[in-house]
Short mmCIF file of C-alpha atoms in Angstrom, two decimals:
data_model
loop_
_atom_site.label_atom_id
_atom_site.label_comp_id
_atom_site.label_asym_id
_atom_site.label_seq_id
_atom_site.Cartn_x
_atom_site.Cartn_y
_atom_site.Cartn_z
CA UNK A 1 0.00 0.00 0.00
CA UNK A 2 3.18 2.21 1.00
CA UNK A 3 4.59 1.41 -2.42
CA UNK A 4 2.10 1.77 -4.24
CA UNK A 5 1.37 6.05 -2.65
CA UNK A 6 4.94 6.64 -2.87
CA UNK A 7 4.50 5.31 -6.75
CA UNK A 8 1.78 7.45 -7.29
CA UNK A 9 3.11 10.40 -5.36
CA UNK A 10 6.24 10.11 -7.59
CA UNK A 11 4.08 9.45 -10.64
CA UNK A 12 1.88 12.76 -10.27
CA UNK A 13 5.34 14.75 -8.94
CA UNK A 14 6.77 13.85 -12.15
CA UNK A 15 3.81 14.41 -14.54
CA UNK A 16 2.89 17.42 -12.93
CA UNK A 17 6.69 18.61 -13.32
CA UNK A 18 6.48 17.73 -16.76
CA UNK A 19 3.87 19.24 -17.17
CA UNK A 20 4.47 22.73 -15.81
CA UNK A 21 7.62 23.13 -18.10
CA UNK A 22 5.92 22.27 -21.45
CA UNK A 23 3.34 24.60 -20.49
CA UNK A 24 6.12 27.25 -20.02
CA UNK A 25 7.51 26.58 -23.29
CA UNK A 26 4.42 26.19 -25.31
CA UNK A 27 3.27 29.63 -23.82
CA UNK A 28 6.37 31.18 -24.81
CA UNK A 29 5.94 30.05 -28.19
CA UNK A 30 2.18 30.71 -28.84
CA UNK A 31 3.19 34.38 -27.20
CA UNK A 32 5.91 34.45 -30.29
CA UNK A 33 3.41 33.10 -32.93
CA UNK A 34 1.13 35.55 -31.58
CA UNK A 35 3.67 38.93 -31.97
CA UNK A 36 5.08 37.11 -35.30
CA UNK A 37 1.30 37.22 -36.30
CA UNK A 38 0.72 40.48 -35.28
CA UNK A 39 3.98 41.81 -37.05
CA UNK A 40 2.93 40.18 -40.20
CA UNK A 41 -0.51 41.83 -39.83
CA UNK A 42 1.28 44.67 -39.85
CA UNK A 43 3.22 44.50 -42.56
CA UNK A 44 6.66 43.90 -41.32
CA UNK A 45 6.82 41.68 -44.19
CA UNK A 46 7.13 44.55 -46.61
CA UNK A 47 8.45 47.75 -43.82
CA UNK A 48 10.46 45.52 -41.70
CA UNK A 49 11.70 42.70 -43.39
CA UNK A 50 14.97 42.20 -41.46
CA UNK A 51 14.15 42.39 -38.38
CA UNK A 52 10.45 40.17 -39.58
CA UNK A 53 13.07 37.62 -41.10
CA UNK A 54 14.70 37.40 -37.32
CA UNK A 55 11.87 37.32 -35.58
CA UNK A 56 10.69 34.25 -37.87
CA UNK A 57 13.92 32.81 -37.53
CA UNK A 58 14.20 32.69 -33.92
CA UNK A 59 10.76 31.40 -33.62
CA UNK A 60 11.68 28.46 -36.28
CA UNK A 61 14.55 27.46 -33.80
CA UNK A 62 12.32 27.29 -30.88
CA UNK A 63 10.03 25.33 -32.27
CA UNK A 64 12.71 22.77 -33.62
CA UNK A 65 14.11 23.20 -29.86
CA UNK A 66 10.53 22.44 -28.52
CA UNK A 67 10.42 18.98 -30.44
CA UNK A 68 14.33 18.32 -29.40
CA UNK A 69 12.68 18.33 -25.59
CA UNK A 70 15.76 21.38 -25.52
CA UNK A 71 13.29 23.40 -23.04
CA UNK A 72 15.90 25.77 -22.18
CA UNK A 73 17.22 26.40 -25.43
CA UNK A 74 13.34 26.77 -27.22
CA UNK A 75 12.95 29.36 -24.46
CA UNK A 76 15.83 31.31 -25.26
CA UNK A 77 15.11 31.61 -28.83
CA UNK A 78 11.00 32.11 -28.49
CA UNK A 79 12.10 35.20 -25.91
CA UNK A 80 13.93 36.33 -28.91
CA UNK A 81 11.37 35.92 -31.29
CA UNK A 82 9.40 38.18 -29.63
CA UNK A 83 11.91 40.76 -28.95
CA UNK A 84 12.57 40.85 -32.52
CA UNK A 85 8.76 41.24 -33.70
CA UNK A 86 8.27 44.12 -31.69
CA UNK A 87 11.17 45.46 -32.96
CA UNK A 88 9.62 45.25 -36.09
CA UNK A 89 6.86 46.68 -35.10
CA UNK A 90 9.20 49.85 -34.14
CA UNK A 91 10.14 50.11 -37.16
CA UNK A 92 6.95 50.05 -38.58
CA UNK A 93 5.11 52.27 -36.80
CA UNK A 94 8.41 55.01 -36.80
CA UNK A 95 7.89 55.05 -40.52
CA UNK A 96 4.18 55.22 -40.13
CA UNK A 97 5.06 58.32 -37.63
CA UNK A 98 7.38 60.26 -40.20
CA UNK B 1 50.57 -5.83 -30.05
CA UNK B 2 48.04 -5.55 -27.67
CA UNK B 3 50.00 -2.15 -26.25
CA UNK B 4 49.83 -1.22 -30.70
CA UNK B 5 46.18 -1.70 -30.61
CA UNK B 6 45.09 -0.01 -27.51
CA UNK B 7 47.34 3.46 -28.49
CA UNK B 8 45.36 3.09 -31.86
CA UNK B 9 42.08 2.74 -30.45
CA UNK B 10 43.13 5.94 -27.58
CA UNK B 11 44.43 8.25 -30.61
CA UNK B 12 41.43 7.82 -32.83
CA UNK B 13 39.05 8.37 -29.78
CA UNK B 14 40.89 11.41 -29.45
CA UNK B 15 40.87 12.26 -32.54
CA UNK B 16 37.27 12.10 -33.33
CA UNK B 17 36.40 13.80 -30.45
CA UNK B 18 38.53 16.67 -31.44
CA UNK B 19 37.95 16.74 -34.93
CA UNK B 20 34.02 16.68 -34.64
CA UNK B 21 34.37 19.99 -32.36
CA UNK B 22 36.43 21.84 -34.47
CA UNK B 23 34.73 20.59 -37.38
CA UNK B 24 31.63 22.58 -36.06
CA UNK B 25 33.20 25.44 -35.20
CA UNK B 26 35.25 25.78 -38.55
CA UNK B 27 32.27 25.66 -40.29
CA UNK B 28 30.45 28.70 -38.56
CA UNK B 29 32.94 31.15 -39.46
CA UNK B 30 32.63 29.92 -42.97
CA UNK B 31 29.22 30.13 -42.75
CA UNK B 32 29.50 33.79 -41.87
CA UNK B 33 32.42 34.81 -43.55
CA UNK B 34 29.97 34.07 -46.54
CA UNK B 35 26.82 35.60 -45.24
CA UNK B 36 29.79 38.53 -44.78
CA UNK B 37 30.78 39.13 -48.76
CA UNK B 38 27.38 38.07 -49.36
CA UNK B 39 26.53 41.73 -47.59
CA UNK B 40 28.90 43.41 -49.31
CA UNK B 41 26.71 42.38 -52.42
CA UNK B 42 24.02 44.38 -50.96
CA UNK B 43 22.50 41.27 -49.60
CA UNK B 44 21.12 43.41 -46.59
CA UNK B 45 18.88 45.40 -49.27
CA UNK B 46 18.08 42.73 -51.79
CA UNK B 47 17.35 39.51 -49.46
CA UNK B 48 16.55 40.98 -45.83
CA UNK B 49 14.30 38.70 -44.69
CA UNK B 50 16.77 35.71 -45.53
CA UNK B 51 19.95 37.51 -44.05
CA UNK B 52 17.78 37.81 -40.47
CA UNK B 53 16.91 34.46 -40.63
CA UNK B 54 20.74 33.41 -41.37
CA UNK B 55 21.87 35.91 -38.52
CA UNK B 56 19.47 34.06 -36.33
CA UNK B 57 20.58 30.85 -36.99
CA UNK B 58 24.77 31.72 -36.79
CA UNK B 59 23.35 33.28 -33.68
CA UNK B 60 21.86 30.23 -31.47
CA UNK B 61 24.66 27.91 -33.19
CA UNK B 62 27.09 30.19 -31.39
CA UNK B 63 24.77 30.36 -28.16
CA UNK B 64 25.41 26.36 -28.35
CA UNK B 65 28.94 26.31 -28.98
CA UNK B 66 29.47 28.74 -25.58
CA UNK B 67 27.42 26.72 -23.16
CA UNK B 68 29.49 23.54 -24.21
CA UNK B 69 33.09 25.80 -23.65
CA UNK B 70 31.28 27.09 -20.43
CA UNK B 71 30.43 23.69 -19.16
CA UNK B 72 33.71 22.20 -20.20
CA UNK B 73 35.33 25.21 -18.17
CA UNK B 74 33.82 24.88 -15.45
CA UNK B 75 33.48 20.83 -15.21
CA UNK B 76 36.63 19.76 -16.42
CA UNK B 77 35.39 16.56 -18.77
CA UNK B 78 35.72 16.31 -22.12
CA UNK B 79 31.99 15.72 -23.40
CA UNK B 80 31.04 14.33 -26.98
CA UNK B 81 28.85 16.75 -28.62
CA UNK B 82 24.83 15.97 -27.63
CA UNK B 83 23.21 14.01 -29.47
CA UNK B 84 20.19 16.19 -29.22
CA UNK B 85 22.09 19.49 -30.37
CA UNK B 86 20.14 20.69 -34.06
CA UNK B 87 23.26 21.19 -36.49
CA UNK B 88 21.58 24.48 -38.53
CA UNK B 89 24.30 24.20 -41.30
CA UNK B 90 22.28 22.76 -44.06
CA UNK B 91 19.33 25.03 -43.34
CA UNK B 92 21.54 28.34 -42.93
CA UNK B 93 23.41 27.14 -46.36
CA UNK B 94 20.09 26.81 -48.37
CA UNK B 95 19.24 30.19 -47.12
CA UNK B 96 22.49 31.31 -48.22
CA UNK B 97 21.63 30.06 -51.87
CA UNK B 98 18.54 31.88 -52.00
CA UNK B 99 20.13 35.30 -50.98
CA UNK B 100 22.53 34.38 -53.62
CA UNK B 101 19.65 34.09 -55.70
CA UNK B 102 18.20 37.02 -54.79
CA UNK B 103 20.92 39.29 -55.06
CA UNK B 104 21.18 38.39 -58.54
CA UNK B 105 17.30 38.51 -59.31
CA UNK B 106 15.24 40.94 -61.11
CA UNK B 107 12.10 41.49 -58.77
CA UNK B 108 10.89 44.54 -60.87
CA UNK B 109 12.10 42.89 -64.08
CA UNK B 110 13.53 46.01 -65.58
CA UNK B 111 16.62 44.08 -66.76
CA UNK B 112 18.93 45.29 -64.12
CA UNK B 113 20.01 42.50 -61.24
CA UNK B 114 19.33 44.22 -57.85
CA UNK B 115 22.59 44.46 -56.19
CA UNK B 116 23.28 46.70 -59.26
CA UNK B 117 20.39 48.92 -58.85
CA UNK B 118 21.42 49.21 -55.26
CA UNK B 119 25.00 50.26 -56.56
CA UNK B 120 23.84 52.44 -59.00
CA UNK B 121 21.17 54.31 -56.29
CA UNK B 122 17.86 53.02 -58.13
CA UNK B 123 14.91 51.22 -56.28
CA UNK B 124 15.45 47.11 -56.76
CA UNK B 125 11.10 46.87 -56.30
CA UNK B 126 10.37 49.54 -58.81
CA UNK B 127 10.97 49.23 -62.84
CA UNK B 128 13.65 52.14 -63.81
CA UNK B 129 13.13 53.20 -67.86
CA UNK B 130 16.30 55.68 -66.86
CA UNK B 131 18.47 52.94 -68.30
CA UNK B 132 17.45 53.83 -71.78
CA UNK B 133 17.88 57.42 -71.23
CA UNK B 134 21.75 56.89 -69.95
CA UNK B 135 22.57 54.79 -73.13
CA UNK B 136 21.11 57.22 -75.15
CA UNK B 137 22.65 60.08 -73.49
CA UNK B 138 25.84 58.15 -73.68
CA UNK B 139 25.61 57.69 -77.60
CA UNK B 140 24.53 61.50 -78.01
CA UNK B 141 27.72 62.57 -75.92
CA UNK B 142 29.64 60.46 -78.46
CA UNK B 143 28.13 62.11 -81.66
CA UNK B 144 29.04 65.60 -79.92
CA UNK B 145 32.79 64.60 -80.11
CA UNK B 146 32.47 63.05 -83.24
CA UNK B 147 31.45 66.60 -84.62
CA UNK B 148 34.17 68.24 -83.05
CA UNK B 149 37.17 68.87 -85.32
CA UNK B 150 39.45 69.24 -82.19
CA UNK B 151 39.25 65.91 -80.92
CA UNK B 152 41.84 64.78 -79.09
CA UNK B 153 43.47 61.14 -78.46
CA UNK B 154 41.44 60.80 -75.16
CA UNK B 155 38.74 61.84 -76.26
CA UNK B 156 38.81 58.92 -78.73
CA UNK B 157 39.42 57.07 -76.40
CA UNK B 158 37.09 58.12 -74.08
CA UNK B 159 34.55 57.09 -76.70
CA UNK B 160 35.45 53.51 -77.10
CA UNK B 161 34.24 53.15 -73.34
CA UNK B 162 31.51 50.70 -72.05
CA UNK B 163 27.74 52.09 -72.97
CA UNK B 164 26.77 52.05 -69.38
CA UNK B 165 27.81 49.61 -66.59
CA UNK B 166 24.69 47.24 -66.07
CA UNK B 167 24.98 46.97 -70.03
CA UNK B 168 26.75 43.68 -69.37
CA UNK B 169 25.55 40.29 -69.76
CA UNK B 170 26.59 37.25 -67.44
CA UNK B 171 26.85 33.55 -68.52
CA UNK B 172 26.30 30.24 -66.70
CA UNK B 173 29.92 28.62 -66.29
CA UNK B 174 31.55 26.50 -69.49
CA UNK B 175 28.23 28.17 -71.20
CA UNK B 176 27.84 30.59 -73.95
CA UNK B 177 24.13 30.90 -74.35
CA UNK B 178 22.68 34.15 -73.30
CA UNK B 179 20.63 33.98 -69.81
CA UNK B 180 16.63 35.26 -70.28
CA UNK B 181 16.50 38.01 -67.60
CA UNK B 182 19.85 39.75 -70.21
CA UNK B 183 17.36 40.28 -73.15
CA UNK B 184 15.93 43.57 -71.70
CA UNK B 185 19.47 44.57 -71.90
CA UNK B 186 19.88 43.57 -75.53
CA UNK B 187 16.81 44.97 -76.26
CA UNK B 188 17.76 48.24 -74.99
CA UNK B 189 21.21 48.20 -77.09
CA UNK B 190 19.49 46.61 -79.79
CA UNK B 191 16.84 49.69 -80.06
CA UNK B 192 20.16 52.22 -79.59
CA UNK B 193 22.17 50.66 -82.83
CA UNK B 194 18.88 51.43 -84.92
CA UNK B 195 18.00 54.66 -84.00
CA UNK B 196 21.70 55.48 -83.95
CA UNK B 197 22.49 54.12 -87.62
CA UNK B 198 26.05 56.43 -87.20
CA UNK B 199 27.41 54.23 -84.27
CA UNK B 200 29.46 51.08 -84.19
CA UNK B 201 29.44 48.29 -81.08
CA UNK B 202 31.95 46.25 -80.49
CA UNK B 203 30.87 43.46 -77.80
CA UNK B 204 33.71 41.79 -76.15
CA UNK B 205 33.41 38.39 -74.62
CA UNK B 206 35.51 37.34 -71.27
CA UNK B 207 35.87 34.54 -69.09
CA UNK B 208 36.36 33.44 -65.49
CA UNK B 209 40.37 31.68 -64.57
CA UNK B 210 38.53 28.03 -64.89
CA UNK B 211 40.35 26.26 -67.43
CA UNK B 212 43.01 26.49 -70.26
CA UNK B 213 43.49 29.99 -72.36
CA UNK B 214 43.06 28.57 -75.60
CA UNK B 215 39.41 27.03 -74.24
CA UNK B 216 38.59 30.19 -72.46
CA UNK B 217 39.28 32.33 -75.86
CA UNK B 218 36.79 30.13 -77.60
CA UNK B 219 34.65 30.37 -75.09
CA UNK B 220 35.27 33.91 -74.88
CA UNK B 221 34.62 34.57 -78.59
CA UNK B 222 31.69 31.99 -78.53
CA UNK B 223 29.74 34.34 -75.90
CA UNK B 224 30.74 37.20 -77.91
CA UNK B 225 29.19 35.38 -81.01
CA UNK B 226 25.72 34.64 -79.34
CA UNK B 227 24.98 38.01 -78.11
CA UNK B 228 25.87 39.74 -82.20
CA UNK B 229 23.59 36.99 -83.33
CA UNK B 230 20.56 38.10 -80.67
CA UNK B 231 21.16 41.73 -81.78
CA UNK B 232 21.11 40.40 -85.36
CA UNK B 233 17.85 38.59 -84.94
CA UNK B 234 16.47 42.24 -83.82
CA UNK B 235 17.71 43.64 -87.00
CA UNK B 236 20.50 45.12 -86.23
CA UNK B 237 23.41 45.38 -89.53
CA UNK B 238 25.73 42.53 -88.60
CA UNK B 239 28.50 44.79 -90.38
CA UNK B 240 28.08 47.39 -87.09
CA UNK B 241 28.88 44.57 -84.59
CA UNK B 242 32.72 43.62 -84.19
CA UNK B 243 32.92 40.46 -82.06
CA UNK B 244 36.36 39.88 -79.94
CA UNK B 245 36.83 37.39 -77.10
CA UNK B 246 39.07 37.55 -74.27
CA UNK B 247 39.77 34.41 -72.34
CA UNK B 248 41.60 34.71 -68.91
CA UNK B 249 42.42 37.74 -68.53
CA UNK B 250 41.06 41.18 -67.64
CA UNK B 251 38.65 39.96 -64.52
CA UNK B 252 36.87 42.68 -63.16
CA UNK B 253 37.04 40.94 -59.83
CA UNK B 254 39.60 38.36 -58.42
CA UNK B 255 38.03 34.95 -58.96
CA UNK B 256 38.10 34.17 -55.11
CA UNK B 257 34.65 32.75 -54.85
CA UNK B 258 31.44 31.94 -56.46
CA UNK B 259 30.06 35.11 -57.27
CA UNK B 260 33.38 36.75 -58.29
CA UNK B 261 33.57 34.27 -61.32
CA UNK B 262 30.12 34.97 -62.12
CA UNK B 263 30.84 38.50 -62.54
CA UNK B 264 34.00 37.86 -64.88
CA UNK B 265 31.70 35.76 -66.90
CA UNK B 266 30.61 38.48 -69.01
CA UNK B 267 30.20 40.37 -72.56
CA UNK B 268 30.85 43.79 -72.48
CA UNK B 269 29.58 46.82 -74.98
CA UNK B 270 31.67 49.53 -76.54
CA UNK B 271 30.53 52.35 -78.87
CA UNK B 272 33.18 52.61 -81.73
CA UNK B 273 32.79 56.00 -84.22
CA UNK B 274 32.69 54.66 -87.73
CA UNK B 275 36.17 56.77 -88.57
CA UNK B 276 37.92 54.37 -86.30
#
């Protein structure tokens, strides 16, 4: 009966670990699909495309990252993604401003 | 033997080891010393998107190649590389291709390859007609100093001169045929010999350093030969067109790379007065 909670215990511990860290990462990237998206709307495509072409980069190696279970590493790069679409979006709307 | 065997089996361990870490690291800075002339090209301008996705990709390579020093550093044990680690070369040299590509492209199809309309100051995304005007005004300039009684030896000179510098047409290597997105070009010198029946061209042919002089003068000549024969086929006099080829010699670049030989691949225009 001991075993068999500690099992469990261990078992949920585990899972719910698990769990919690893809979460992180997944959010990470949907929040980088989202600016990417948003960018795009945007037309960084056409205004931006440098700092567009980074953004998508970045968010190409997290999600390659992602599927190597590199947590860390798909982190890193979604964070960048990110930073790199709003930069776009800086550059857009600075244009849009002059 | 046994003492042979086991220093055999330690020095290739070694070895491998070694070799695969260097191997990787070798091959970033060739990456970006390419992605590096590549910019010089104008690559920035003509292939943005590309050149951020390349920087990207150089960048988390090096990212990876600093946490593996760092943990070697600080844990004293040679590692193998991970298994898991992505290797981005492949994907970061098909990207290279395609800026390649795109620096040599014609996205407003005006005739004129983008990183030239970047060197020359025009807009690579909008069609310039001023090419036409410059040949034109080039040929007009030369029927001033024909005129002129006091011409002097430069001056002459001065007139046997390339039209205009994107009047130049590029070949495929060990090729002679004339590429598609070059016809504009010889359309535009084609419609300049007609309405300027007072003017001579001479179209000289050259090659890249790949293979033997006596080849590359054939060659040379060959390319020459193909582009009279377009202008020809527009109805231009093949009297007006003198044909020369130049095989291994006079490179407008150094033929250090890829895109160097590609731009001594070439046939060039010159305007000759009909007293010469």
């Amino acid at each position: 009966m001991i075993k068999k909670t500690i099992a469990m215990f261990l078992m949920f511990f585990g899972f719910s670990l698990a769990l919690e860290k893809n979460i992180t990462t997944s959010e990470y990237l949907d929040e980088a699909q989202k600016a990417l998206k948003i960018a795009y709307e945007n037309g960084a495509h056409i205004k931006a495309q440098y700092e567009y072409g980074k953004a998508l980069g970045f968010y190409n190696i997290a999600k390659e990252q992602a599927s190597n279970f590199q947590t860390e590493k798909a982190i890193d790069a979604a964070t960048k993604s990110i930073e790199w679409s709003l930069k776009a979006m800086e550059k857009i709307n600075k244009e849009v401003s002059q | 033997m046994k003492r042979l065997i086991a220093t055999t089996i330690l020095v290739s361990f070694t070895l491998t080891n070694s070799y695969g870490h260097e191997g990787f690291k070798l091959n970033i800075t060739e990456l970006e010393n390419k992605l590096l002339k590549l910019k010089e090209m104008h690559a920035l301008e003509c292939s943005p998107e590309e050149v951020g996705k390349v920087e990207s990709y150089l960048e988390s390579l090096k990212q990876d190649i600093e946490r593996e020093k760092n943990e070697k550093e600080t844990v004293y044990i040679l590692k193998p590389k991970q298994k898991t680690d992505i290797d981005y070369t492949l994907t970061i040299k098909n990207l290279l291709t395609k800026i390649e590509k795109n620096i040599y492209s014609d996205k407003d199809k005006d005739g004129i390859p983008c990183y030239k309309e970047i060197e020359l100051g025009l807009d690579p995304n909008k069609p310039d007609k001023k090419e036409e005007k410059i040949v034109i005004n080039y040929g007009e300039e030369n029927k001033t100093e024909n005129i002129n009684p006091s011409q002097t030896e430069k001056e002459i000179k001065s007139s046997s001169n390339p039209i205009v510098q994107p009047v130049r047409v590029h070949f495929y290597t060990n090729r002679a045929d004339i590429k598609k997105e070059y016809l504009p070009y010889l359309n535009i010198v084609a419609k300049y010999l007609k309405t300027h029946p007072d003017t001579k061209v001479k179209i000289v042919g050259y090659t890249d350093n790949v293979g033997s002089k006596t080849y590359n003068n054939k060659l040379a000549l060959e390319r020459a030969k193909n582009v009279k024969k377009y202008l020809t086929k527009l109805g231009v006099n093949p009297d007006r067109i003198v044909i020369e080829g130049i095989g291994k010699d006079k490179y407008i670049v150094s033929n250090n790379n890829q895109i160097d030989k590609f731009t001594n691949r070439r046939a060039e225009f010159y305007v000759i007065n009909l007293a010469e």
